[in-house]
CSV table of C-alpha atoms (C1' of nucleotides) in Angstrom, one decimal:
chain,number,residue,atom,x,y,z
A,78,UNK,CA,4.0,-0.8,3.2
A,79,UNK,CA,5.5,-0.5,6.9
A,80,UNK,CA,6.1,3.0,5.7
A,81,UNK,CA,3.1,4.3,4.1
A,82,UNK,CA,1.0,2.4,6.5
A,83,UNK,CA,2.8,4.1,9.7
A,84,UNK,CA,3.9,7.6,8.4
A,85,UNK,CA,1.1,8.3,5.3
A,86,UNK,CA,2.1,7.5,2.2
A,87,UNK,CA,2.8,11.6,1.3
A,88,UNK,CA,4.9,12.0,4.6
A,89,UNK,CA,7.4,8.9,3.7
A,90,UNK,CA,9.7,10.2,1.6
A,91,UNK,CA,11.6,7.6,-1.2
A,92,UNK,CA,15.1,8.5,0.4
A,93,UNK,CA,13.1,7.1,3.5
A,94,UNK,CA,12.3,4.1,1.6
A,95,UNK,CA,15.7,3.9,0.5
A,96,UNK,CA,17.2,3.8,3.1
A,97,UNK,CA,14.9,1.1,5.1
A,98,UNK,CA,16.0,-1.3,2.7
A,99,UNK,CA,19.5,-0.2,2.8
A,100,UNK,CA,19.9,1.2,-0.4
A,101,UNK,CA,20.1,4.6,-2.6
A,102,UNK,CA,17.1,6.7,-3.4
A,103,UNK,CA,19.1,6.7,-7.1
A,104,UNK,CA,18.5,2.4,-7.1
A,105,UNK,CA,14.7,2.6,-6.0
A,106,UNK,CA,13.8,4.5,-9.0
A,107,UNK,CA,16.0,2.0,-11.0
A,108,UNK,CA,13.3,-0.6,-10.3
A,109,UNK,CA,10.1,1.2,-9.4
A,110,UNK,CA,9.6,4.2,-12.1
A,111,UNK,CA,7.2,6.0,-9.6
A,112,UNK,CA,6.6,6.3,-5.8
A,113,UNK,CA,3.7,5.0,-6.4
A,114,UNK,CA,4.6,1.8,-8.2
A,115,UNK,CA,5.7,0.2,-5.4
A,116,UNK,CA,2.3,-0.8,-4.4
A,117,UNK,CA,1.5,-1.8,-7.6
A,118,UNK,CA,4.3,-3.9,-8.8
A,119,UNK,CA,3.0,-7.5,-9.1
A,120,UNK,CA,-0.1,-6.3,-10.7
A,121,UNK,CA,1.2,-7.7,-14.3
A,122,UNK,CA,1.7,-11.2,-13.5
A,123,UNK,CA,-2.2,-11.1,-12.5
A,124,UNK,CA,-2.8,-9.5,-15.6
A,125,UNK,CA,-0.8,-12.1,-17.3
A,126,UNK,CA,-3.0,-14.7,-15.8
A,127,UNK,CA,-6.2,-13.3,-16.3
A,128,UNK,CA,-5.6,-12.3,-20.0
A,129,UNK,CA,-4.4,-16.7,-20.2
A,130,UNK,CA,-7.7,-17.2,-18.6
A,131,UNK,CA,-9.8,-15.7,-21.2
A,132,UNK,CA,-7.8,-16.8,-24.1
A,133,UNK,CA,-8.2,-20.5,-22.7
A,134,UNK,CA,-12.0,-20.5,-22.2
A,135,UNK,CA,-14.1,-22.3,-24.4
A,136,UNK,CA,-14.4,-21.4,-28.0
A,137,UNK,CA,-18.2,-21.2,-27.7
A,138,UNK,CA,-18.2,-18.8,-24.3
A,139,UNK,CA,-19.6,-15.7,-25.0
A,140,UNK,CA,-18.0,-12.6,-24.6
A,141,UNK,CA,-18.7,-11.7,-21.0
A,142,UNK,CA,-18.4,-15.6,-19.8
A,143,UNK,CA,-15.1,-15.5,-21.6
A,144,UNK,CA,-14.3,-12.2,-19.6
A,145,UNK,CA,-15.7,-13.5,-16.7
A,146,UNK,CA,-13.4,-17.4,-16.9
A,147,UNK,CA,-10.0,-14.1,-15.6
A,148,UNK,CA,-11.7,-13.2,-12.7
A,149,UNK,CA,-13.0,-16.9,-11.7
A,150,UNK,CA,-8.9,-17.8,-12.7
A,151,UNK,CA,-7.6,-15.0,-9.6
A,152,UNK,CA,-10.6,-15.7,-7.0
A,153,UNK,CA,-7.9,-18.5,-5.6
A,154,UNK,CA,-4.9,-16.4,-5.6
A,155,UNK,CA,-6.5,-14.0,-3.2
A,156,UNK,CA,-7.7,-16.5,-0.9
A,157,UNK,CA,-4.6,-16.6,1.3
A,158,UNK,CA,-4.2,-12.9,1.2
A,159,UNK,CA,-7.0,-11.2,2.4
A,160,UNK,CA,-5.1,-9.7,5.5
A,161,UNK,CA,-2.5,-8.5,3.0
A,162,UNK,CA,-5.1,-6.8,0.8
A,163,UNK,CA,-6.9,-5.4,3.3
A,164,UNK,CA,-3.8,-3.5,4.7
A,165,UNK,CA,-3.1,-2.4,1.2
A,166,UNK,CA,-6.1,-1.0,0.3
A,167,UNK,CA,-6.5,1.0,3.4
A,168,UNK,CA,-3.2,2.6,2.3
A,169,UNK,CA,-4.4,3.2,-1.4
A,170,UNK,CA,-7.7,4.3,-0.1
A,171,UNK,CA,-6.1,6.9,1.8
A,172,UNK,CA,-4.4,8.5,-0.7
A,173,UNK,CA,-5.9,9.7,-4.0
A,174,UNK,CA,-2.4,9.7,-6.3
A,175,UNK,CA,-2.9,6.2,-4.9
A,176,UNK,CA,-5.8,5.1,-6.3
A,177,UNK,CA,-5.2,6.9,-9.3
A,178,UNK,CA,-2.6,4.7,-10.3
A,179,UNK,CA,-5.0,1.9,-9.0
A,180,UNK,CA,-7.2,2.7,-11.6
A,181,UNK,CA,-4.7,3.0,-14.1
A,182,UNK,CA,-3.7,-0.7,-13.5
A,183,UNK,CA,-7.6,-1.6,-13.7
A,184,UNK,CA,-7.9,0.4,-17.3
A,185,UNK,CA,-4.6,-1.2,-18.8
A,186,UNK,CA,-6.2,-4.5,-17.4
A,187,UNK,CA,-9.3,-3.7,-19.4
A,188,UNK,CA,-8.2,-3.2,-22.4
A,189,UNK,CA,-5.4,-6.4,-22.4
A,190,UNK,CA,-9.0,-7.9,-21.7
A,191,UNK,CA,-10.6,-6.3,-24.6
A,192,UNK,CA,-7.5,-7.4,-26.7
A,193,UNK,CA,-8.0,-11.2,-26.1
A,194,UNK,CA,-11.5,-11.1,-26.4
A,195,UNK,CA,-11.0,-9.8,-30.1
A,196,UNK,CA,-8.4,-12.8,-30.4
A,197,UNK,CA,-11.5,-14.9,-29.9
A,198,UNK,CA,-12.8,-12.9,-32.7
A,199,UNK,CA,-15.3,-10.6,-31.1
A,200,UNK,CA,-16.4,-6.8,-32.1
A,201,UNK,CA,-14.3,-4.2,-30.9
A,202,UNK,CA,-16.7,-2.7,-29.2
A,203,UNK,CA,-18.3,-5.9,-27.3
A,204,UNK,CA,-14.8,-6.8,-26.5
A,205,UNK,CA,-14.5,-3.1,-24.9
A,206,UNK,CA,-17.4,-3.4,-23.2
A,207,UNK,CA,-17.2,-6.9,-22.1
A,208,UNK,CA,-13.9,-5.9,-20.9
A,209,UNK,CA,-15.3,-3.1,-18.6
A,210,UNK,CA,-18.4,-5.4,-17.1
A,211,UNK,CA,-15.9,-7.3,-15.9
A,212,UNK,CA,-13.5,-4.8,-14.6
A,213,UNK,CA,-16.6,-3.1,-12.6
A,214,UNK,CA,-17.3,-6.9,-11.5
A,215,UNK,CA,-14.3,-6.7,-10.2
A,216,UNK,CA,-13.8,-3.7,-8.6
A,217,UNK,CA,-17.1,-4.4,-6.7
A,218,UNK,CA,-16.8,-8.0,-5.8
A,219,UNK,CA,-13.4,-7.1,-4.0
A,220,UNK,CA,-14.2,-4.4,-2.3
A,221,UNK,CA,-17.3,-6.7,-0.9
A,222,UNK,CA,-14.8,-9.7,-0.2
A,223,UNK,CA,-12.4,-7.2,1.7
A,224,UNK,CA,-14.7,-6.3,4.0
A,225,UNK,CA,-17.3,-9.5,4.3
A,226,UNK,CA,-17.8,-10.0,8.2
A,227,UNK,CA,-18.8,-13.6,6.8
A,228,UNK,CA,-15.6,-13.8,5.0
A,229,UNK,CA,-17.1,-15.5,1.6
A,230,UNK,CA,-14.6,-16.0,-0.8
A,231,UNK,CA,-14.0,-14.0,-3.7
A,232,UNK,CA,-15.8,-16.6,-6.0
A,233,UNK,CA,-18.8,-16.0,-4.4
A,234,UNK,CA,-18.8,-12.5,-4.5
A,235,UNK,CA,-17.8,-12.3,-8.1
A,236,UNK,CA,-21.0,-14.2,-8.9
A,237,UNK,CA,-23.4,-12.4,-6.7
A,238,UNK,CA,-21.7,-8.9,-8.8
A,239,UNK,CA,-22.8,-10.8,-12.2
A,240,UNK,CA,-25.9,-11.4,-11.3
A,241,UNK,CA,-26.3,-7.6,-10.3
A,242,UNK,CA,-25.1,-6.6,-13.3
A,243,UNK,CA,-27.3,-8.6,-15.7
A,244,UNK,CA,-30.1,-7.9,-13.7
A,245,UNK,CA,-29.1,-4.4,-14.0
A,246,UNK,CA,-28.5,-4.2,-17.6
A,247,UNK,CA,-31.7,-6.1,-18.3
A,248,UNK,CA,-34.0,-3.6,-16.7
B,32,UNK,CA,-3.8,23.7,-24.9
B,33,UNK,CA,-1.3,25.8,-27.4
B,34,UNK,CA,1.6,24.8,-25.5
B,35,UNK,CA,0.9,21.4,-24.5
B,36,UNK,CA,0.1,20.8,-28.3
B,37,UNK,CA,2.9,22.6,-29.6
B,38,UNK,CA,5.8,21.0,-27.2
B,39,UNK,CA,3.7,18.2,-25.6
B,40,UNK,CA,3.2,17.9,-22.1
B,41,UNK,CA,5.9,16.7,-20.5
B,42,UNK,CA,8.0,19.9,-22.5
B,43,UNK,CA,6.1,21.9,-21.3
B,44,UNK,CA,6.9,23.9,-18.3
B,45,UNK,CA,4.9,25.8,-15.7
B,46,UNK,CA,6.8,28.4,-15.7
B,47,UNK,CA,6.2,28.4,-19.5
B,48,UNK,CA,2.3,28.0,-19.2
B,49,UNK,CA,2.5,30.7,-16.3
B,50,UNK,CA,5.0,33.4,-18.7
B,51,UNK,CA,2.3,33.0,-21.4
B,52,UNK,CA,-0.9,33.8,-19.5
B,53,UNK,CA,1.0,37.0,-18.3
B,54,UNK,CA,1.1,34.9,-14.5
B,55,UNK,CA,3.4,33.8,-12.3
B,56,UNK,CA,4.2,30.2,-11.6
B,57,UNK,CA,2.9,30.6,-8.2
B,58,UNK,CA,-0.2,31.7,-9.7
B,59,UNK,CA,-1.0,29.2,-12.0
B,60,UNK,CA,-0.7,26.6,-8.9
B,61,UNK,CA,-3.0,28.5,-6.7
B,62,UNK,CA,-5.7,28.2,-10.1
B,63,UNK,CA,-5.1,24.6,-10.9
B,64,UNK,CA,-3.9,21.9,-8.2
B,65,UNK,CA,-2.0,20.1,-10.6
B,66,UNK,CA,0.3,20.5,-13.7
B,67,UNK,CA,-2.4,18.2,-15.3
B,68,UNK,CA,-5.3,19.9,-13.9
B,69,UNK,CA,-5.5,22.7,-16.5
B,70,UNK,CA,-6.8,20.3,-18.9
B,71,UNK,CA,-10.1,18.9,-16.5
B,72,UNK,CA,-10.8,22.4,-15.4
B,73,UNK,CA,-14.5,22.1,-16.7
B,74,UNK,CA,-15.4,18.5,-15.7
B,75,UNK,CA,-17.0,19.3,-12.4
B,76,UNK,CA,-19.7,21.5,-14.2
B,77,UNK,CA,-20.2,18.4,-16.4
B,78,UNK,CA,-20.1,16.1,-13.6
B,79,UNK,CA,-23.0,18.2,-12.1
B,80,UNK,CA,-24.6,18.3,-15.3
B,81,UNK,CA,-24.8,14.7,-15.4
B,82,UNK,CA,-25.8,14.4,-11.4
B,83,UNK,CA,-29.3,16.7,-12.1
B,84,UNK,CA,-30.3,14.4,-14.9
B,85,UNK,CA,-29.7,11.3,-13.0
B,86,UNK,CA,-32.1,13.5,-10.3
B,87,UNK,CA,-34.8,14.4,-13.3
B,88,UNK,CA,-35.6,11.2,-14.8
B,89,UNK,CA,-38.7,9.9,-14.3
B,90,UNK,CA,-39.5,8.1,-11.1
B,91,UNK,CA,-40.1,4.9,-12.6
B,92,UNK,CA,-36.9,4.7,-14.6
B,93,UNK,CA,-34.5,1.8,-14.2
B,94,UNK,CA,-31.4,2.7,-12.8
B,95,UNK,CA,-29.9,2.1,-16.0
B,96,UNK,CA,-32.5,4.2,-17.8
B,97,UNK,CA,-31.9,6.8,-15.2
B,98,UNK,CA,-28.2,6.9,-15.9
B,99,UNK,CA,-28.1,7.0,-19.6
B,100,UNK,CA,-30.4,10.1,-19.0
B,101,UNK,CA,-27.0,11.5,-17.7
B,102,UNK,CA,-25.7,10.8,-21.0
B,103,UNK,CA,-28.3,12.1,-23.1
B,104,UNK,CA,-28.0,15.4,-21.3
B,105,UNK,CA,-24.9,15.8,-21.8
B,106,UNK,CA,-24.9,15.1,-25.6
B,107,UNK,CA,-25.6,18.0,-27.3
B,108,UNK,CA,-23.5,20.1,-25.1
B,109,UNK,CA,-20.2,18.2,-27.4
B,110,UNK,CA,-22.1,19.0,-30.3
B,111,UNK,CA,-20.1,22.2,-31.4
B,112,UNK,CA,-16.8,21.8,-29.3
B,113,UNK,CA,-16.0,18.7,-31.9
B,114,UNK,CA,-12.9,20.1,-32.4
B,115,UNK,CA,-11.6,21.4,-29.6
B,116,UNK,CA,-12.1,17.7,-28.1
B,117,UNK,CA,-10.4,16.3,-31.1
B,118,UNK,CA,-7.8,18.5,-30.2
B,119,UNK,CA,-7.7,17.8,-26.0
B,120,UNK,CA,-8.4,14.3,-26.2
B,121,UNK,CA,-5.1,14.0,-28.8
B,122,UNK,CA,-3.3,15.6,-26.2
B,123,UNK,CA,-4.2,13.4,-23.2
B,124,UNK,CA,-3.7,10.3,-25.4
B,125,UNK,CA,-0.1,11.5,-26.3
B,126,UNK,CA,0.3,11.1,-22.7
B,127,UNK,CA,0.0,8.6,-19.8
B,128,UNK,CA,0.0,11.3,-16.7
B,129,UNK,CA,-2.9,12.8,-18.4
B,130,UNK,CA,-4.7,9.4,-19.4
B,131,UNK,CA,-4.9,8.9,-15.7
B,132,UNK,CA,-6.2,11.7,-14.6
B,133,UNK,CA,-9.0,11.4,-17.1
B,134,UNK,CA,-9.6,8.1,-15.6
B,135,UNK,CA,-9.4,9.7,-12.1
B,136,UNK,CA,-12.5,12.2,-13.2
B,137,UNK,CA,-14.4,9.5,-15.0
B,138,UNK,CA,-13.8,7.2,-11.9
B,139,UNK,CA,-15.2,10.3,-9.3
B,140,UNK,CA,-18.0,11.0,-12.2
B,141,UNK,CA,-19.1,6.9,-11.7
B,142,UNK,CA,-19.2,7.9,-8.2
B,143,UNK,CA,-21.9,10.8,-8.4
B,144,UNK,CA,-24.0,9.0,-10.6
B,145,UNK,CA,-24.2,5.9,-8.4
B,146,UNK,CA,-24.8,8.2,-5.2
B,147,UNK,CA,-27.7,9.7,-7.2
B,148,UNK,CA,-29.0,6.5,-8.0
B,149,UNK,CA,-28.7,5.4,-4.6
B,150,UNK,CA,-31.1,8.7,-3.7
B,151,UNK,CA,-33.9,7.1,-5.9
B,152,UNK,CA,-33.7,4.0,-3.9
B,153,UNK,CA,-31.6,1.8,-6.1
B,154,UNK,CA,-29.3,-0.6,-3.8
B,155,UNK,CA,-25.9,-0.3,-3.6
B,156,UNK,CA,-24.6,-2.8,-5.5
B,157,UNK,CA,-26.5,-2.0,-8.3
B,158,UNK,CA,-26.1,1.5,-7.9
B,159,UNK,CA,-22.5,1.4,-8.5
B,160,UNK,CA,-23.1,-1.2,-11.3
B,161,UNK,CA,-25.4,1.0,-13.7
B,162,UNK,CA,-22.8,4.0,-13.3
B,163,UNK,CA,-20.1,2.3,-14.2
B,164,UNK,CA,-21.8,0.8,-17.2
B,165,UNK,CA,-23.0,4.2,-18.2
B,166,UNK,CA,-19.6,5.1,-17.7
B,167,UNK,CA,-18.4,2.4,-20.2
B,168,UNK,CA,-21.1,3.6,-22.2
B,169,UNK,CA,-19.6,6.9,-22.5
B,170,UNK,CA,-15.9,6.4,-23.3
B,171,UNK,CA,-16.8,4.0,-25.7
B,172,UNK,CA,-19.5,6.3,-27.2
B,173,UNK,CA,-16.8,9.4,-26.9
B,174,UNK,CA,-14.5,7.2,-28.7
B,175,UNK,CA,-16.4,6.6,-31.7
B,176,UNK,CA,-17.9,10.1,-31.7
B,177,UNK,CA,-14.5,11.7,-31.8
B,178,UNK,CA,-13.2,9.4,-35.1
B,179,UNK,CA,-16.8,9.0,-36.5
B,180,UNK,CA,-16.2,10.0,-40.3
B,181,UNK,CA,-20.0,10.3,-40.9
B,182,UNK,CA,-20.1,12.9,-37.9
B,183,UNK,CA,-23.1,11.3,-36.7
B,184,UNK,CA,-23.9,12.8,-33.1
B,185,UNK,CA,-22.9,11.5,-30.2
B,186,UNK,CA,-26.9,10.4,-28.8
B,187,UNK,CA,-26.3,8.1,-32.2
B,188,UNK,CA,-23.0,7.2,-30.6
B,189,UNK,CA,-24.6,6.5,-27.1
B,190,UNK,CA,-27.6,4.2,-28.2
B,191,UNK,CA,-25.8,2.3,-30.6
B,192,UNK,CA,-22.8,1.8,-27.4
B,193,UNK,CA,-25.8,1.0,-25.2
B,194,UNK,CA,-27.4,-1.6,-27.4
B,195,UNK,CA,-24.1,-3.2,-27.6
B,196,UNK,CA,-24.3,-3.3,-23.8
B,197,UNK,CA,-26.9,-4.9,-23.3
B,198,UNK,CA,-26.7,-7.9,-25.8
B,199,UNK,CA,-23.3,-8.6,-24.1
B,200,UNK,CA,-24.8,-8.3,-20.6
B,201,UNK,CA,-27.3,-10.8,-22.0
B,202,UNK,CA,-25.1,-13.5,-24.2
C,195,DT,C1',44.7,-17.4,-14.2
C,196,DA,C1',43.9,-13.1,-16.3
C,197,DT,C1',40.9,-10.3,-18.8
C,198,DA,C1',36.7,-8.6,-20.5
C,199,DC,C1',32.0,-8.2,-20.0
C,200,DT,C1',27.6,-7.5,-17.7
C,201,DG,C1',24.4,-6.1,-14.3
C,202,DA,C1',23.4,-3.9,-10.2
C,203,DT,C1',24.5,-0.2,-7.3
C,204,DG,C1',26.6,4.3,-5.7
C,205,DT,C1',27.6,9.3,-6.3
C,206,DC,C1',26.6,13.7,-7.9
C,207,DA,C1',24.4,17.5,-10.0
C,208,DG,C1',20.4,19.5,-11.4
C,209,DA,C1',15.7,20.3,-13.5
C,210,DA,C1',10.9,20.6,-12.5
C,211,DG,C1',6.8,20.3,-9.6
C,212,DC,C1',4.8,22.0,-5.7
C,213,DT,C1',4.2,24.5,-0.9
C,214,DG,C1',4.5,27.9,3.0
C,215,DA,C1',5.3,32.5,4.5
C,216,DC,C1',5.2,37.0,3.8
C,217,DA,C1',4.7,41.3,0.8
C,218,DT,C1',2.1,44.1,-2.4
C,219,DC,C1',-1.6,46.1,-4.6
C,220,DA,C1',-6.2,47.2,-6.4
C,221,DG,C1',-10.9,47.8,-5.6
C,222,DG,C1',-15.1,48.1,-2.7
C,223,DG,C1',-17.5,49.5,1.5
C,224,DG,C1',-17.9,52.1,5.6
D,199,DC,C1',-10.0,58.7,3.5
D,200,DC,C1',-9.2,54.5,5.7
D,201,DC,C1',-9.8,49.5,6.1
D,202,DC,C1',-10.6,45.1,4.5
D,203,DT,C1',-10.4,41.4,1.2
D,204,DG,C1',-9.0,38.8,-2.6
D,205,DA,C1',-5.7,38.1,-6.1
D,206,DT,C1',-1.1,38.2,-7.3
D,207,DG,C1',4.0,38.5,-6.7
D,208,DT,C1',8.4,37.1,-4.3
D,209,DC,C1',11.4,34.0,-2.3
D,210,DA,C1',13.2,30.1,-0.1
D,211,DG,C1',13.0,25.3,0.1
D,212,DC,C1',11.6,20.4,-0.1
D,213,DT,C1',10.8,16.4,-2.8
D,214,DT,C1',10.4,13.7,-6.9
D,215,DC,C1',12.8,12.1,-10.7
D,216,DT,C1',16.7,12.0,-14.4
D,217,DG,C1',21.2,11.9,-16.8
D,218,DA,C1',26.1,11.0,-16.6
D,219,DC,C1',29.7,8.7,-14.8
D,220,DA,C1',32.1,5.6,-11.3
D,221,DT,C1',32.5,1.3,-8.8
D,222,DC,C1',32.2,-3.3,-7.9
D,223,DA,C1',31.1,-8.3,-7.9
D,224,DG,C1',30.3,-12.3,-10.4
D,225,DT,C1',30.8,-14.8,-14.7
D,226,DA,C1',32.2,-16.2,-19.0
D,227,DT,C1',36.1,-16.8,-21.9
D,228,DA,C1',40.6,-16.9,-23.8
DNA sequence: TATACTGATGTCAGAAGCTGACATCAGGGG
DNA sequence: CCCCTGATGTCAGCTTCTGACATCAGTATA
């Protein structure tokens, strides 16, 4: 992050990277199958515990509150790393191979969403679609909590994003 | 298309896409950005497609209404290219690369249509909120369309995806 | 204690994607 | 007939990423 924060994330080069850590450009792609995936790599523990989330809520929760139970289970784990975040995202929002993989990690999110909402024993396609309200939820809600000059916590932006969306999809 | 069919993708060389249109390597990269690029070519006339629609619909539309508008435009234009997209879309799902660069286009497509919701006055939030939606709308709607044994047409696909929508949004 | 195994790392060579700089060439306008 | 422009070719080179093989440290096991 020192790297692609100081140089650009296309000027630092892996052998760079490498090399910082005082190691071979041959043992970085040992444990990071892309450039890129650096950035991205503890994004399947929070997938882990969002897809534990869902299959934990309540039998009777309907699709979406089900879908909804993963992103009220991360709000906390965010909490203490809103500097971190915000210095993360500036680097993935400068960079569009960047935030191409970012989306990648939202999509394969999605559909280990959609897959536990079926669990539950929902419709393919209200699990899909559950699965992407939430994901655009998401995606909103943090990008409001990075930059609130009030600093309300994630939780609160999540649910201000719900309501939006029902309202939305009501109209 | 040939070649990344025949070989697959990742076989598939520039050099060997280039030999076969008569071009040089050099060429071919001055045409398309990207190895992957050769397969979105078209999206952006799509994309603006879409954008006009969004524009066109009535001023009293919801947002959402205003976005599925987008969709409806674009329907009938997939009508006749069924299998050429049979044929594209089993080639990007062979392959991750491409599956995020489709992501990428949808993800800058989200972004249009919320800007030109924004230009009828809808807020931000909910701007963003009814694209994305519409955008779930869509791949779900494409999804179906593509495998649909009755052949049923994709504004069939598109309502029946939206109805499903909204009585998740609303459970 | 010696040996074998295992996992992480290093070394090396090389393919493929992609870029910059410069040359060439065809067609259109003055 | 000349000049300009846009598209293409040529070439050299960097960087990402991979396969094959070597090394080495720690651990289990005889």
């Amino acid at each position: 992050m020192d790297l692609y924060g100081g140089r650009g994330y296309e000027q630092t080069t892996v052998a760079e990277i490498a090399k910082r850590a005082g190691l071979t450009e041959r043992t970085f792609f040992r444990h990071f199958s892309d450039k890129r995936e650096v950035l991205f790599a503890g994004s399947h523990e929070l997938e882990q515990a969002m897809v534990a989330a869902v299959e934990e809520a309540p039998a009777d929760a309907s699709p979406l509150a089900a879908a909804m139970a993963a992103l009220e289970r991360i709000a906390e784990f965010f909490a203490e790393r809103r500097p971190h975040s915000r210095r993360r995202q500036a680097i993935i929002n400068a960079n569009p191979e960047l935030q191409e993989r970012e989306r990648n990690k939202l999509a394969s999110l999605s559909v280990s969403l959609a897959y536990a909402l079926r669990e539950r024993g929902v419709s393919e396609s209200r699990a899909i679609l559950a699965a992407e309200m939430a994901i655009a939820i998401f995606k909103l809600a943090f990008e409001r909590w990075l930059e609130d000059a009030k600093q309300r916590d994630m939780l609160y932006h999540v649910r201000s994003a719900l309501k939006d969306l029902k309202s939305v999809a009501l109209s």
